[in-house]
Coordinates of C-alpha atoms and ligand atoms in Angstrom, one line a residue:
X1311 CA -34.1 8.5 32.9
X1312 CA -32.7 10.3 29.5
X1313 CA -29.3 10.1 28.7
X1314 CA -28.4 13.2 26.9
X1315 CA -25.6 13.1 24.8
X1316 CA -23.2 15.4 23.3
X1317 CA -20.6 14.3 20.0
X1318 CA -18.3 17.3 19.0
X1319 CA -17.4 16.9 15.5
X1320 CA -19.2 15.5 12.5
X1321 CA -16.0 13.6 10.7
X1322 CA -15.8 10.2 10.5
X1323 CA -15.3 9.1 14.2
X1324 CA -18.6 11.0 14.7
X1325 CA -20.6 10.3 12.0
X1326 CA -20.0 6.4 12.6
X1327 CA -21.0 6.6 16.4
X1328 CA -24.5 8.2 15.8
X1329 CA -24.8 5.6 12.8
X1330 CA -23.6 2.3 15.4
X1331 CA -26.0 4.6 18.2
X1332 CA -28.6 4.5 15.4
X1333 CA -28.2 0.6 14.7
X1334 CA -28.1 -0.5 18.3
X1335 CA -30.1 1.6 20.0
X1336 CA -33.2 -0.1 21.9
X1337 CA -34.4 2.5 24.4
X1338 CA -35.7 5.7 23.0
X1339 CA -34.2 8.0 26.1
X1340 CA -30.9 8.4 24.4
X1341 CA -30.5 11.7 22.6
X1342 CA -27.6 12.9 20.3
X1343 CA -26.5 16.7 19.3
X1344 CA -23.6 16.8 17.1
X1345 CA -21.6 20.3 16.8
X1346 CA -19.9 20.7 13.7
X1347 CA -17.8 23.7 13.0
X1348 CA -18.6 23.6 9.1
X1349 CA -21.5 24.6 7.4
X1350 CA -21.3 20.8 5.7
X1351 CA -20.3 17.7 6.7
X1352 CA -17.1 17.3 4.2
X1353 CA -14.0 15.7 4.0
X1354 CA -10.6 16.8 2.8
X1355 CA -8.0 15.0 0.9
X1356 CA -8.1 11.9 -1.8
X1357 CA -8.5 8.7 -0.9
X1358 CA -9.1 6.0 2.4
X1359 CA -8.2 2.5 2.7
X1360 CA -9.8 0.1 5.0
X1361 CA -9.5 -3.2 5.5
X1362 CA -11.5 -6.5 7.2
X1363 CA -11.5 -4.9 10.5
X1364 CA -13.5 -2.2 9.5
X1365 CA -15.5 -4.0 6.8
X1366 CA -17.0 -6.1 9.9
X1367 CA -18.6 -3.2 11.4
X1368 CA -20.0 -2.3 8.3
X1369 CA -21.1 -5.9 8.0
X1370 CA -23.0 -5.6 11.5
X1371 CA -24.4 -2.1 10.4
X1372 CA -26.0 -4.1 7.6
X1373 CA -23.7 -2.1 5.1
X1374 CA -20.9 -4.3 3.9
X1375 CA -22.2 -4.2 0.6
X1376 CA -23.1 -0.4 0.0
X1377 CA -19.4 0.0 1.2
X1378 CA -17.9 -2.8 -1.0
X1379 CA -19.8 -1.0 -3.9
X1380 CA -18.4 2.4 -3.9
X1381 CA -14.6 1.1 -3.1
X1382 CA -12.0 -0.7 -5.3
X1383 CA -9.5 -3.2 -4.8
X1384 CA -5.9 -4.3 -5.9
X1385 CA -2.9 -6.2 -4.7
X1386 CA -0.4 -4.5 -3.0
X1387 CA 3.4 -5.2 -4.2
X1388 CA 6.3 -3.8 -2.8
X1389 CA 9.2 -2.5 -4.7
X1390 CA 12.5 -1.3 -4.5
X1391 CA 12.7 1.5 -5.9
X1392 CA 15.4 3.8 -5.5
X1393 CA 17.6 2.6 -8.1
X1394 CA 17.3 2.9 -12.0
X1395 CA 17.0 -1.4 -11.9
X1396 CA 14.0 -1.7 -10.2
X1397 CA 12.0 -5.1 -8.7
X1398 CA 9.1 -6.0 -6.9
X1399 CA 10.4 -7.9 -3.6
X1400 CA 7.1 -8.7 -2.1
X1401 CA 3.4 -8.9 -2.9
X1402 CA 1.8 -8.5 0.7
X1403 CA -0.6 -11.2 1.6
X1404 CA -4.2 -9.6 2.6
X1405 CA -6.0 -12.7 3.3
X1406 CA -9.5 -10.5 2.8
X1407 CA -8.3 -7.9 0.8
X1408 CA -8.4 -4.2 0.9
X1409 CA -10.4 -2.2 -0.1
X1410 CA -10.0 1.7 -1.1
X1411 CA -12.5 4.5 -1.3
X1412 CA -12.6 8.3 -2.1
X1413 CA -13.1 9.7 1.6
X1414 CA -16.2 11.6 0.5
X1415 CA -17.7 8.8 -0.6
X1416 CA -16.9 7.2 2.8
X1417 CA -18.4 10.5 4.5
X1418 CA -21.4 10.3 2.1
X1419 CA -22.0 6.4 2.5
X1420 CA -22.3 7.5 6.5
X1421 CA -24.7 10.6 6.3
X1422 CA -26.8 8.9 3.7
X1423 CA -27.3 6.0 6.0
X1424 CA -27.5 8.0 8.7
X1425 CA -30.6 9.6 7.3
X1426 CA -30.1 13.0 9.7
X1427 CA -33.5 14.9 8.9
X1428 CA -35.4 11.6 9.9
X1429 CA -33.4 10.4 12.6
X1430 CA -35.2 11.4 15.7
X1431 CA -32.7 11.0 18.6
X1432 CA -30.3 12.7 16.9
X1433 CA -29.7 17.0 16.1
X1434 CA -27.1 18.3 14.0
X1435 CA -25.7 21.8 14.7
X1436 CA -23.7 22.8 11.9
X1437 CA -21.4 26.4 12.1
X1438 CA -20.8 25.4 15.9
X1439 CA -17.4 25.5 16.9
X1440 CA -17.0 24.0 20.6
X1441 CA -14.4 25.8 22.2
X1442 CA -14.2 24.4 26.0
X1443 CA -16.7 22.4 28.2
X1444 CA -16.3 22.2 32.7
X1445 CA -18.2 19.2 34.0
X1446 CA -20.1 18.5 37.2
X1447 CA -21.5 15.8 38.9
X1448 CA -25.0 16.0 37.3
X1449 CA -23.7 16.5 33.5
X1450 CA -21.0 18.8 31.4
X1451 CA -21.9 22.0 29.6
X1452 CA -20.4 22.9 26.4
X1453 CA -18.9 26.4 25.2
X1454 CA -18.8 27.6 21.8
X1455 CA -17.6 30.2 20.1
X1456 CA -20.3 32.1 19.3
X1457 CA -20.4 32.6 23.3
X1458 CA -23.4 30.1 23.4
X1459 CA -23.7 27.3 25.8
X1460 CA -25.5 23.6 25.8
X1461 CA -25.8 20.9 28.6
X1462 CA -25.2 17.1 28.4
X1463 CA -24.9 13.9 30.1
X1464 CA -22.1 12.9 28.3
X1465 CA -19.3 14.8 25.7
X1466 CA -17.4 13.1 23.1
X1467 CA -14.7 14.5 21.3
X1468 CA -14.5 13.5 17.9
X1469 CA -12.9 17.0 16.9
X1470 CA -9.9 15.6 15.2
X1471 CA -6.3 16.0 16.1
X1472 CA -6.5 19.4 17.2
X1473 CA -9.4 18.5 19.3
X1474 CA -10.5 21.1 22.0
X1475 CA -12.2 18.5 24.1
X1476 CA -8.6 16.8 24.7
X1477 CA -6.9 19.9 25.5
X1478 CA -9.9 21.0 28.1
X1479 CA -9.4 17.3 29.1
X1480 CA -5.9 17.1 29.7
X1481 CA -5.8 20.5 31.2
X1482 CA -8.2 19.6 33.8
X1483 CA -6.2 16.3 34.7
X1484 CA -3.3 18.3 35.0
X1485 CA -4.3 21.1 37.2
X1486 CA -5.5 17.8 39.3
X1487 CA -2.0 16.3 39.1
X1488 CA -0.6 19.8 39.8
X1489 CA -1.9 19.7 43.3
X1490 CA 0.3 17.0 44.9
X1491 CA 3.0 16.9 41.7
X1492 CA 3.3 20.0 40.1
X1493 CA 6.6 18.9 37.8
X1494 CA 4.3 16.0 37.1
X1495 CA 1.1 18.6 35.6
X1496 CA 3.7 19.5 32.9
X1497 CA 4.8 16.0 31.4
X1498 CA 0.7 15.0 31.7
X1499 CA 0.2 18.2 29.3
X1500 CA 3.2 17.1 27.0
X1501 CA 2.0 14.0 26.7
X1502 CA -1.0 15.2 25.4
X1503 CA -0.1 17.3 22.3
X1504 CA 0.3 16.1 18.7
X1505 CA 4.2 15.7 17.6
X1506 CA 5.5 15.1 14.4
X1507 CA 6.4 12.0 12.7
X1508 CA 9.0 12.9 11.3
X1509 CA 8.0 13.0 7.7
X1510 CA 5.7 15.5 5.0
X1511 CA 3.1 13.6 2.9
X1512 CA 2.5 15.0 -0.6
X1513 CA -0.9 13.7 -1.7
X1514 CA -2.1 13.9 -5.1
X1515 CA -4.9 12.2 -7.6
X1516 CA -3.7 10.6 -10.9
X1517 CA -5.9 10.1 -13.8
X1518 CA -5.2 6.3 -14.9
X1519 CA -5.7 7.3 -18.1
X1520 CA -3.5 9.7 -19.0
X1521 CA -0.7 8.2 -17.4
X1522 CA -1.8 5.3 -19.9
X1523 CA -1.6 7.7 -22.7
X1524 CA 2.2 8.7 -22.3
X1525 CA 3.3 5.1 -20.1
X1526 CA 1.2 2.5 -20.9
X1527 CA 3.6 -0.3 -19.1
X1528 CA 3.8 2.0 -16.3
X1529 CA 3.6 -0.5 -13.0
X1530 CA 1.4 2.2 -11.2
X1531 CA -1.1 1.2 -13.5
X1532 CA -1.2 -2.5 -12.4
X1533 CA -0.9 -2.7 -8.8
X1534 CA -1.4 -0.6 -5.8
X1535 CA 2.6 -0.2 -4.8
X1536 CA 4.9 1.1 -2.3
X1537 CA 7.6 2.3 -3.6
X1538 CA 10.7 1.9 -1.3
X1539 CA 13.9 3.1 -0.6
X1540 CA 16.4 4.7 1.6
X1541 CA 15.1 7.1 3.4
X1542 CA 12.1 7.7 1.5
X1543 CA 9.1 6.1 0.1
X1544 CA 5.7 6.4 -2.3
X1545 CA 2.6 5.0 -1.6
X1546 CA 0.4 4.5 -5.1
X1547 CA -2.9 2.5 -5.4
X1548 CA -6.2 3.4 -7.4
X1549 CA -9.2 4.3 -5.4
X1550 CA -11.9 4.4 -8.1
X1551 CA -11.8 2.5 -11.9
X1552 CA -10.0 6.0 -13.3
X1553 CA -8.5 7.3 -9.9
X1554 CA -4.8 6.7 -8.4
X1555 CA -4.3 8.1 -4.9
X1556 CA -0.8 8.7 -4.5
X1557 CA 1.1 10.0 -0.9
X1558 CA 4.8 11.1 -1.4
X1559 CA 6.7 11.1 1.5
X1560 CA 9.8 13.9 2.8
X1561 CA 11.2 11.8 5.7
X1562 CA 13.2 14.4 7.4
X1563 CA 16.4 12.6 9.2
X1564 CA 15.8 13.3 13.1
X1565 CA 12.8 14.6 12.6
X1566 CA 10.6 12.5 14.5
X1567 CA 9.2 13.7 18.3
X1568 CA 10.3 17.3 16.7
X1569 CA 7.8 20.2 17.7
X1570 CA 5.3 21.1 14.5
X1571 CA 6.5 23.5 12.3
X1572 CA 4.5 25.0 9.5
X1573 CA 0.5 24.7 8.8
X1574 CA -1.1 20.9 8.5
X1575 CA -1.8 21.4 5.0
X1576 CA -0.6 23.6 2.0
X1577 CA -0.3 23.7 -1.4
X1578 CA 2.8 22.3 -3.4
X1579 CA 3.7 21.6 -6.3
X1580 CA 4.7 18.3 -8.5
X1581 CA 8.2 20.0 -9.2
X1582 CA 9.0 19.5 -5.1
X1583 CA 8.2 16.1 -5.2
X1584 CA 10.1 15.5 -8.7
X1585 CA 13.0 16.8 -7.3
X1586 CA 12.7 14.6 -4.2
X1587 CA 12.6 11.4 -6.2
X1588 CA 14.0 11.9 -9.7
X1589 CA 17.0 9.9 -9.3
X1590 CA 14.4 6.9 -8.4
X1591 CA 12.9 4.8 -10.9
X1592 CA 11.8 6.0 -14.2
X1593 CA 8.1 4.9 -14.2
X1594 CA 7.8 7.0 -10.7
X1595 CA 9.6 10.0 -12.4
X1596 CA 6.5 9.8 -15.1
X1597 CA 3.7 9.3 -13.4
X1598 CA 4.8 12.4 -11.3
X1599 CA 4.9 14.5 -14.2
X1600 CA 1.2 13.8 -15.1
X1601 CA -0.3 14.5 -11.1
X1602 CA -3.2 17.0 -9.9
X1603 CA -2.9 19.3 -8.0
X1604 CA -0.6 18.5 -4.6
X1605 CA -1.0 19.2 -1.4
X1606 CA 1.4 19.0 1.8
X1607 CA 0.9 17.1 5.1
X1608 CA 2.5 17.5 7.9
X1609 CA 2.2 14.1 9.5
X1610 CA 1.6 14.5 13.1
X1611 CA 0.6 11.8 15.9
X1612 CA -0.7 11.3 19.2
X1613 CA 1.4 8.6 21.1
X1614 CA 0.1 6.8 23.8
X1615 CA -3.0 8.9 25.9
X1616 CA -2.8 8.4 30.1
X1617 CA -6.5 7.7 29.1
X1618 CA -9.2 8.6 26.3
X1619 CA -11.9 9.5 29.5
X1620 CA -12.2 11.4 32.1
X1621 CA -15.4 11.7 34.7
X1622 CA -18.0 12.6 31.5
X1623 CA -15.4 13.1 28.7
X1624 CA -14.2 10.7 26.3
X1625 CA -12.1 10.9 23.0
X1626 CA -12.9 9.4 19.9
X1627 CA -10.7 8.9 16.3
X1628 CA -7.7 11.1 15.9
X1629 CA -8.8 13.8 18.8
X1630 CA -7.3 10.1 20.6
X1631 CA -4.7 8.7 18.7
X1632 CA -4.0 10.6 15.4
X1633 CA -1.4 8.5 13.9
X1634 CA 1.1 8.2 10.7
X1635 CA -0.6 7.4 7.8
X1636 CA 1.8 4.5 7.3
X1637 CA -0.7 1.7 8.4
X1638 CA -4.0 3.3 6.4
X1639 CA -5.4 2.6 10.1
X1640 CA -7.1 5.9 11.3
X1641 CA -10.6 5.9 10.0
X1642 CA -10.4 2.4 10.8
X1643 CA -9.6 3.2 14.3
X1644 CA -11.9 6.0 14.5
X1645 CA -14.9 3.4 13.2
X1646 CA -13.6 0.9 15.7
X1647 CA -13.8 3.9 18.9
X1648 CA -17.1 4.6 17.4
X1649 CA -18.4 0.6 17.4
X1650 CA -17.1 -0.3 21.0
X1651 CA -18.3 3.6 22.3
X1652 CA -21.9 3.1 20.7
X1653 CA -22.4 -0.2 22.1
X1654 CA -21.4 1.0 24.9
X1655 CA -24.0 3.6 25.3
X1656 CA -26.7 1.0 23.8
X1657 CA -26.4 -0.8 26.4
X1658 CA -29.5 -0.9 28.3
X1659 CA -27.6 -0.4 32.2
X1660 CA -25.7 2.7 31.3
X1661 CA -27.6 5.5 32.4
X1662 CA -26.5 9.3 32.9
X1663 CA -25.6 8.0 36.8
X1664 CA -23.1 5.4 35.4
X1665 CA -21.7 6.8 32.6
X1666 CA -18.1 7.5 34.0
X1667 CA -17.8 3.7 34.8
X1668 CA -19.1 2.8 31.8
X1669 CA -16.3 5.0 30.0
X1670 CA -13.7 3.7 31.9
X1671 CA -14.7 0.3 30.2
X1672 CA -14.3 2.1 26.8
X1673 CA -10.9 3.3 28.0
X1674 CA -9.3 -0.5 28.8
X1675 CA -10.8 -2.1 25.3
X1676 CA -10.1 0.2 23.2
X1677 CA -6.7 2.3 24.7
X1678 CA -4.4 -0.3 24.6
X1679 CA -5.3 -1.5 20.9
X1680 CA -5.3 2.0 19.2
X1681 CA -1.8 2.8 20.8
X1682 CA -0.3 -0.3 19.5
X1683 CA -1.6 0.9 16.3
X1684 CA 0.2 4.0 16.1
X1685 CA 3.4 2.5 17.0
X1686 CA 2.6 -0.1 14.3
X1687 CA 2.1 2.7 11.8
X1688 CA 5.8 4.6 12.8
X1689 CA 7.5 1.6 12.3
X1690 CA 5.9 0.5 9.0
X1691 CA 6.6 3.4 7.4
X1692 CA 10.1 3.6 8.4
X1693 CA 10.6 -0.1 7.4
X1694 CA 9.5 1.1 3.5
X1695 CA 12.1 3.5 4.1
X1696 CA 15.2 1.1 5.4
X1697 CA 15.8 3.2 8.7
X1698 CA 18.5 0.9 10.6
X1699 CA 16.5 2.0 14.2
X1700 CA 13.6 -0.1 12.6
X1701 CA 15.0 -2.9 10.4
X1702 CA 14.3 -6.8 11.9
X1703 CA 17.6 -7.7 14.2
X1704 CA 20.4 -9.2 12.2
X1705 CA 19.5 -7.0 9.1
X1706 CA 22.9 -6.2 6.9
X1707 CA 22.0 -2.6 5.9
X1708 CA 24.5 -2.1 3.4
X1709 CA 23.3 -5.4 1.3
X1710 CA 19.9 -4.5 2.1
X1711 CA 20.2 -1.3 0.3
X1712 CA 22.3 -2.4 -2.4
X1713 CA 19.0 -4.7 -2.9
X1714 CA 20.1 -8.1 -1.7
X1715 CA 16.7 -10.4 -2.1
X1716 CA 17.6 -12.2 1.4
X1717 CA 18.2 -8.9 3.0
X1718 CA 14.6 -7.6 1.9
X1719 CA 13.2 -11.0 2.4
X1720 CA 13.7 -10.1 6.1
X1721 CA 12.2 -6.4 6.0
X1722 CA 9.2 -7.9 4.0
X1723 CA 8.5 -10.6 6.5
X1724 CA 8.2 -8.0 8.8
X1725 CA 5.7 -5.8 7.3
X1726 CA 3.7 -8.5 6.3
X1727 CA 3.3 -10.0 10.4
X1728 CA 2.4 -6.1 11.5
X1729 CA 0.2 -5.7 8.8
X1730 CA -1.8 -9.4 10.2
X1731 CA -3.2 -6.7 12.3
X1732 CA -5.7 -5.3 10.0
X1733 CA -7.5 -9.1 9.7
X1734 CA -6.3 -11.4 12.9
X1735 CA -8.9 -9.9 15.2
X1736 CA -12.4 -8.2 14.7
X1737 CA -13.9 -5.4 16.6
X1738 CA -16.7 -8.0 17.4
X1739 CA -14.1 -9.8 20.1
X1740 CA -13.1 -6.3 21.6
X1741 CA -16.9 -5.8 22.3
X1742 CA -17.7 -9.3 24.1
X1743 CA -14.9 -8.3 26.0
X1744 CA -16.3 -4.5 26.8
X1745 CA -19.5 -6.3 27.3
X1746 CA -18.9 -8.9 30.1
X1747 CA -16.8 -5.6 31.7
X1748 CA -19.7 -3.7 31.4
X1749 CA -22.4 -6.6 33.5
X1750 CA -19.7 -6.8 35.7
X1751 CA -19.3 -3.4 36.6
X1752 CA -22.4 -2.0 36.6
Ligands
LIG3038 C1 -2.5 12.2 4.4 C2 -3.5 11.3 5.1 C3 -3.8 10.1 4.6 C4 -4.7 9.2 5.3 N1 -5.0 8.0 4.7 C5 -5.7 7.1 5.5 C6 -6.1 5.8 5.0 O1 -5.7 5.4 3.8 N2 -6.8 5.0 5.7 C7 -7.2 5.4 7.0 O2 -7.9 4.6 7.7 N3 -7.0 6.6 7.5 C8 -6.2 7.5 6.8 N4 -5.9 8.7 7.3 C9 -6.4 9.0 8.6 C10 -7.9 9.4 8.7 O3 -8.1 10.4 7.7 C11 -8.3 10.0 10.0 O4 -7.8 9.1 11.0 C12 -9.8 10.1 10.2 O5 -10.2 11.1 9.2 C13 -10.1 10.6 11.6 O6 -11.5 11.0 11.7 P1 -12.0 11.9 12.8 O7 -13.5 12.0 12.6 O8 -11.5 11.4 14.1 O9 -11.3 13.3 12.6 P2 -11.5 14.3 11.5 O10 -11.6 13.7 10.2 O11 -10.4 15.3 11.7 O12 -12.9 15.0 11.8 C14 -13.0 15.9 12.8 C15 -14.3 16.7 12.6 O13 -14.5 17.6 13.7 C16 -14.8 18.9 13.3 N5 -14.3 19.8 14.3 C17 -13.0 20.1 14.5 N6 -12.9 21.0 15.6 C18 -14.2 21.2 15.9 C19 -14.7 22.1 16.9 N7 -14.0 22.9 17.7 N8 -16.1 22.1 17.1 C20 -16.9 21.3 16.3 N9 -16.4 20.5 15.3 C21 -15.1 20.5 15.1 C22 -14.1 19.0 11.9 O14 -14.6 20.0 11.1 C23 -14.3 17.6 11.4 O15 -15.5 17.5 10.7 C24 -5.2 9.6 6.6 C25 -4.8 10.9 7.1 C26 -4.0 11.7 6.4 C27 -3.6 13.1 7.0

């Protein structure tokens, strides 16, 4: 029996599941269209970091070196920064490393191993916006916008945070809900939309060199930093041998859990984020002078999904748990979705009669992990920036600002244990668990 199988969005949640689909594949009855709404695969914005999580599933993909190749990597010190005496307090300890990338070179790395045109379970649509799918007991069928239709055994949505197949999702399990609790339906569809986070990301490349030129002591030039302070922070580290990626953060006081306001993106300029941070240190005040061009993020996340399936229907990457960009955890989570959700499906006992159970044993592996994630990344990010609702208990604020070393000690200690994260477990543990779930259940 085939087991027909649809991926909506070609970023790089779905590029990575038809590459783990392509690795671990034995039976040759699983197909895979993948409906992307560009005429390309691309990928917007600077730089990605990823760390020994995701460098394990490259390792099992056989690519650990073609990804090791095209990344660089450097310490990561933290400093206090908002002062004109500035220190490093902490140099966080990465037992493995990280490891930073352009993120079309981490888009390229997938298509290129992916090998599209001579892949033959797998079609790309390109220019095919998915706009809303129904399912049934036999399968689901997919609408797009150019009023065409297409059938499947199986969707995923790896449409990113705005993702269609979540909102046709959560409507569905709401007009359920709405049956027996119809106060209920509403709080199932709140729960479902993207919020803010409270803060605007400026990101922006600098050239090494001609930050050099005018700075040569400059400490962005050693280190990948964050800069930290109250109420704000900078995140700085190079992601080629030329190349710093740098994300400036507006953290808006009561902001967070606020509606969206304004478009995801939009051009700025280096005067806003000069004026945001020139009474910081001098060598930040510099290298902002010399940035590219800047763009503006609105940092939005998903907190905490009812589920990531439903019947057919399951979420992958940020269309699941978009999340702050505090952590550098979301392509790492949208690789790990992809590596539990492919084996998954390579599984030789899932079939197009199963698949809902088979979901269901995505939904308990990898829920639970991705959600702690995101409330990892809030907290990290507000840690950089000193906010009391987040400090370790016992914390004296005032000394900590005034940049008392025992004080910092104690917000350092804490970044470092949520960051253990990134290296304590691998994705190869969460599938022997998904594994003995799945011979149990099916
Ligand atoms: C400022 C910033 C910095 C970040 N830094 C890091 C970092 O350092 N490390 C890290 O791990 N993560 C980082 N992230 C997060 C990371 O970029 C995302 O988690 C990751 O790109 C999610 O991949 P995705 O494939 O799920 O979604 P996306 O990348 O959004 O891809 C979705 C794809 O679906 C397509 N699509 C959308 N709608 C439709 C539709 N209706 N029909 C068909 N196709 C559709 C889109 O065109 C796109 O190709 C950062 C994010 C931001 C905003």
């Amino acid at each position: 029996m085939s087991l027909k199988v649809a991926i909506c969005g070609g970023g790089i949640s779905g590029l990575s599941l038809a590459l783990v689909l392509k690795k671990f594949m034995v039976s040759s009855t699983l197909t895979v269209d993948l409906y992307e709404a560009e005429s390309a695969f691309t990928e917007v914005g600077a730089g990605i970091t990823v760390w020994q999580r995701t460098r394990s599933i490259f390792a099992s993909l056989g690519l650990q070196a073609a990804l090791d190749n095209r990344a660089v990597s450097s310490p990561m010190k933290l400093r206090k920064s908002d002062t004109k005496e500035p220190f490093a307090f902490h140099t966080l300890d990465f037992p493995h490393g990280s490891i930073a990338l352009p993120r079309l070179d981490m888009v390229q790395l997938l298509v290129e191993n992916l090998q599209p045109d001579s892949t033959p379970f797998l079609t790309i649509h390109f220019s095919k916006k998915f706009v809303s799918y129904k399912q049934d007991a036999d399968g689901v069928t997919l609408r797009f916008s150019d009023g065409s239709s297409s059938r499947a055994h199986l969707l995923v949505g790896a449409d990113g945070i705005g993702s269609p197949t979540r909102k046709t999702m959560y409507a569905s399990i709401a007009e359920r809900v709405a049956q027996s609790d119809p106060a209920k339906a509403a709080s199932v569809l709140e729960g479902a939309q993207p919020t803010w986070a409270g803060t605007y990301a400026y990101r922006t490349l600098l050239d090494g060199e001609k930050l050099r030129a005018v700075s040569p002591e400059n400490v962005m030039l050693s280190s990948g930093l964050m800069w930290c302070g109250s109420g704000k922070h900078v995140i700085s580290y190079p992601i080629s041998p030329t190349l710093i990626n740098i994300l400036v953060f507006d953290t808006v006081p009561g902001g967070l859990g606020k509606p969206l306001a304004g478009p995801s993106v939009a051009v700025a300029s280096k005067d806003e984020i000069a004026e945001l941070y020139n009474d910081w240190e001098d060598d930040l005040r510099i290298a902002v002078e010399n940035v590219g061009d800047v763009s503006k993020w609105t940092i939005s996340h998903i907190r905490g999904l009812s589920q990531y399936a439903d019947g057919r229907v399951t979420l992958i990457g940020d269309s699941a748990h978009a999340m702050s960009t505090h952590f550098g955890a979301g392509a790492g989570q949208a690789i790990d979705d992809s590596y539990i959700l492919g084996r998954i499906l390579a599984h030789p006992k899932v079939t197009a009669g199963n698949i809902a159970e088979a979901l269901k044993v995505y939904d308990a592996i990898r829920r639970p992990i991705a959600s702690d994630v995101v409330e990892r990344s809030l907290r990290i990010g507000f840690l950089y920036e000193f906010h009391p609702d987040y400090l370790p208990s016992g914390t004296d604020i005032d000394k900590l600002r005034a940049g008392d070393r025992n004080e910092l000690k104690k917000v350092s200690d804490t970044l470092q244990d949520l960051w253990r994260f990134h290296w304590a477990e691998m994705p190869e543990q969460d599938w022997e668990r998904a594994h003995e779930m799945l011979e149990a259940r099916l």
